[in-house]
Short mmCIF file of C-alpha atoms in Angstrom, two decimals:
data_model
loop_
_atom_site.label_atom_id
_atom_site.label_comp_id
_atom_site.label_asym_id
_atom_site.label_seq_id
_atom_site.Cartn_x
_atom_site.Cartn_y
_atom_site.Cartn_z
CA ILE H 100 12.30 -0.72 -2.51
CA ASN H 101 12.89 -3.75 -3.25
CA CYS H 102 9.79 -5.87 -1.52
CA GLY H 103 11.43 -9.42 -0.56
CA HIS H 104 8.56 -11.77 0.18
CA SER H 105 6.07 -10.91 -0.85
CA HIS H 106 4.15 -12.71 2.55
CA ARG H 107 1.69 -11.01 4.57
CA ASP H 108 3.62 -11.93 7.54
CA VAL H 109 6.96 -10.56 6.25
CA ALA H 110 4.65 -6.80 5.51
CA VAL H 111 4.04 -6.77 9.43
CA VAL H 112 7.53 -7.62 11.25
CA LEU H 113 8.86 -4.86 9.17
CA SER H 114 5.83 -2.96 10.33
CA GLY H 115 7.45 -3.78 13.92
CA ILE H 116 10.74 -3.65 13.70
CA ALA H 117 9.58 -0.06 11.67
CA GLN H 118 7.88 0.98 14.65
CA ILE H 119 10.31 -0.20 17.13
CA HIS H 120 13.00 2.43 14.98
CA GLN H 121 10.83 4.68 15.27
CA GLU H 122 10.47 4.37 19.31
CA LYS H 123 14.05 5.16 19.10
CA ARG H 124 14.50 8.19 17.50
CA GLU H 125 16.00 6.72 14.16
CA TYR H 126 13.62 7.90 12.51
CA GLU H 127 14.86 7.48 8.66
CA LYS H 128 15.47 3.55 10.02
CA ALA H 129 11.78 3.49 10.65
CA LEU H 130 10.59 5.24 7.60
CA GLU H 131 12.49 2.89 5.39
CA LEU H 132 10.91 -0.17 6.73
CA TYR H 133 7.91 1.01 6.57
CA GLU H 134 7.67 1.08 3.15
CA ALA H 135 9.37 -1.54 2.74
CA SER H 136 6.89 -2.61 5.17
CA LEU H 137 3.84 -1.51 3.02
CA CYS H 138 5.50 -2.34 -0.65
CA ALA H 139 5.68 -5.84 0.33
CA GLY H 140 1.92 -5.63 2.06
CA ARG H 141 0.67 -4.66 -1.48
CA ALA H 142 2.71 -6.89 -2.70
CA ALA H 143 1.16 -9.62 -1.09
CA LEU H 144 -2.73 -8.51 -0.26
CA GLY H 145 -3.30 -5.63 -3.06
CA GLU H 146 -3.99 -2.19 -2.28
CA ASP H 147 -7.35 -2.58 -1.24
CA HIS H 148 -6.86 -4.79 2.21
CA SER H 149 -7.82 -3.53 6.08
CA GLU H 150 -4.02 -4.15 6.72
CA ILE H 151 -2.63 -1.84 3.94
CA ALA H 152 -5.34 0.78 5.67
CA MET H 153 -3.40 0.14 9.13
CA LEU H 154 0.07 0.04 7.26
CA LEU H 155 -0.73 3.41 5.75
CA ASN H 156 -1.86 5.40 8.70
CA ARG H 157 0.58 3.63 10.72
CA MET H 158 3.03 5.78 8.29
CA GLY H 159 0.80 9.11 8.88
CA ASN H 160 1.24 8.55 12.42
CA PHE H 161 4.58 8.32 11.51
CA HIS H 162 4.42 11.20 9.33
CA PHE H 163 2.38 13.16 12.22
CA GLU H 164 4.89 12.53 14.51
CA GLN H 165 7.45 14.38 12.40
CA GLU H 166 6.02 17.00 12.26
CA ARG H 167 5.02 16.57 8.34
CA LEU H 168 1.81 17.13 7.74
CA ASP H 169 1.36 16.65 3.98
CA ASP H 170 2.98 13.44 4.38
CA ALA H 171 0.51 12.65 6.71
CA LEU H 172 -2.94 13.76 5.33
CA ARG H 173 -2.03 12.03 2.10
CA CYS H 174 -1.27 8.62 4.27
CA TYR H 175 -4.42 8.61 6.05
CA THR H 176 -6.51 9.44 2.77
CA ARG H 177 -5.56 7.22 1.09
CA GLY H 178 -5.96 4.47 3.96
CA LEU H 179 -9.77 6.37 4.54
CA ARG H 180 -10.00 5.65 0.86
CA ILE H 181 -9.33 1.77 1.46
CA GLU H 182 -10.54 1.59 5.09
CA ARG H 183 -13.88 3.20 2.95
CA LYS H 184 -14.04 0.09 0.34
CA VAL H 185 -13.23 -2.39 2.72
CA LEU H 186 -14.69 -2.37 6.64
CA PRO H 187 -18.48 -1.75 7.27
CA PRO H 188 -19.43 1.43 7.66
CA ASP H 189 -19.20 1.97 11.53
CA HIS H 190 -15.64 0.88 11.35
CA PRO H 191 -13.97 2.19 14.89
CA ASN H 192 -10.05 2.69 12.55
CA ILE H 193 -12.70 4.68 9.80
CA VAL H 194 -13.30 6.91 13.00
CA VAL H 195 -10.32 7.30 14.02
CA THR H 196 -8.28 7.87 10.89
CA LEU H 197 -11.53 10.61 10.41
CA SER H 198 -10.51 11.68 13.75
CA ASN H 199 -6.54 11.84 12.85
CA LEU H 200 -7.12 13.73 9.62
CA GLY H 201 -9.67 16.48 11.32
CA GLU H 202 -6.96 16.80 13.14
CA ILE H 203 -4.26 17.82 10.85
CA HIS H 204 -6.01 19.83 9.66
CA ARG H 205 -7.00 21.59 12.64
CA GLN H 206 -3.83 22.00 12.87
CA ARG H 207 -3.40 23.93 9.51
CA SER H 208 -5.78 25.84 10.48
CA GLU H 209 -8.24 24.39 7.92
CA TRP H 210 -11.45 24.70 9.40
CA ASP H 211 -14.35 23.93 7.08
CA GLU H 212 -12.30 20.32 6.06
CA ALA H 213 -11.26 19.91 9.84
CA ALA H 214 -15.21 20.55 11.09
CA LYS H 215 -16.37 17.92 8.72
CA MET H 216 -13.74 15.52 8.84
CA TYR H 217 -14.59 15.70 12.39
CA GLY H 218 -18.55 15.88 11.22
CA ASP H 219 -17.93 12.93 9.86
CA CYS H 220 -16.47 11.40 12.71
CA LEU H 221 -19.47 12.09 14.72
CA ASP H 222 -21.67 10.99 11.72
CA THR H 223 -19.60 7.09 11.80
CA LEU H 224 -20.01 6.68 15.03
CA ARG H 225 -23.54 7.30 15.31
CA GLU H 226 -23.98 4.78 12.87
CA LYS H 227 -23.22 2.06 15.89
#
C-alpha cells in the first residue's frame, strides 16, 4: 500500500471514505481504504497513538461484521495494546475494546478467554 501523504487528516478522511464503502457493502474497497488509512496514520503519528488504536478498532469492527473473527481479533488486540500504553487505565475506549474481544472469544466458544476479557472490562469500569 502506498501511504501517500503522511498527515493525520489524510488518515481520518480515508477512514471516513472506507466507512462509506462499508455501508454501501463495497467491502473490498472499504478494506483497501482502511489499510491505506492505517498506513497514513502510522506514517504521520507513529505506531503508539490513540488514533492508530481507533483505526485498528474500526478495522476490527469491519472484520467482525464480515465474520472474519481471526482478523477482528488481531485488530482489536493490537488496538488494545496501544490503548493500554497511551490512554488512562479507565478510559472508555479500553472498555469497548475489551468487550469486543470478549464477544469474539464468546462466539468462538473460548469460554475462559471470553470470561477473562469481560472480567477485565468490569475491572476497568470499577476503576472509575
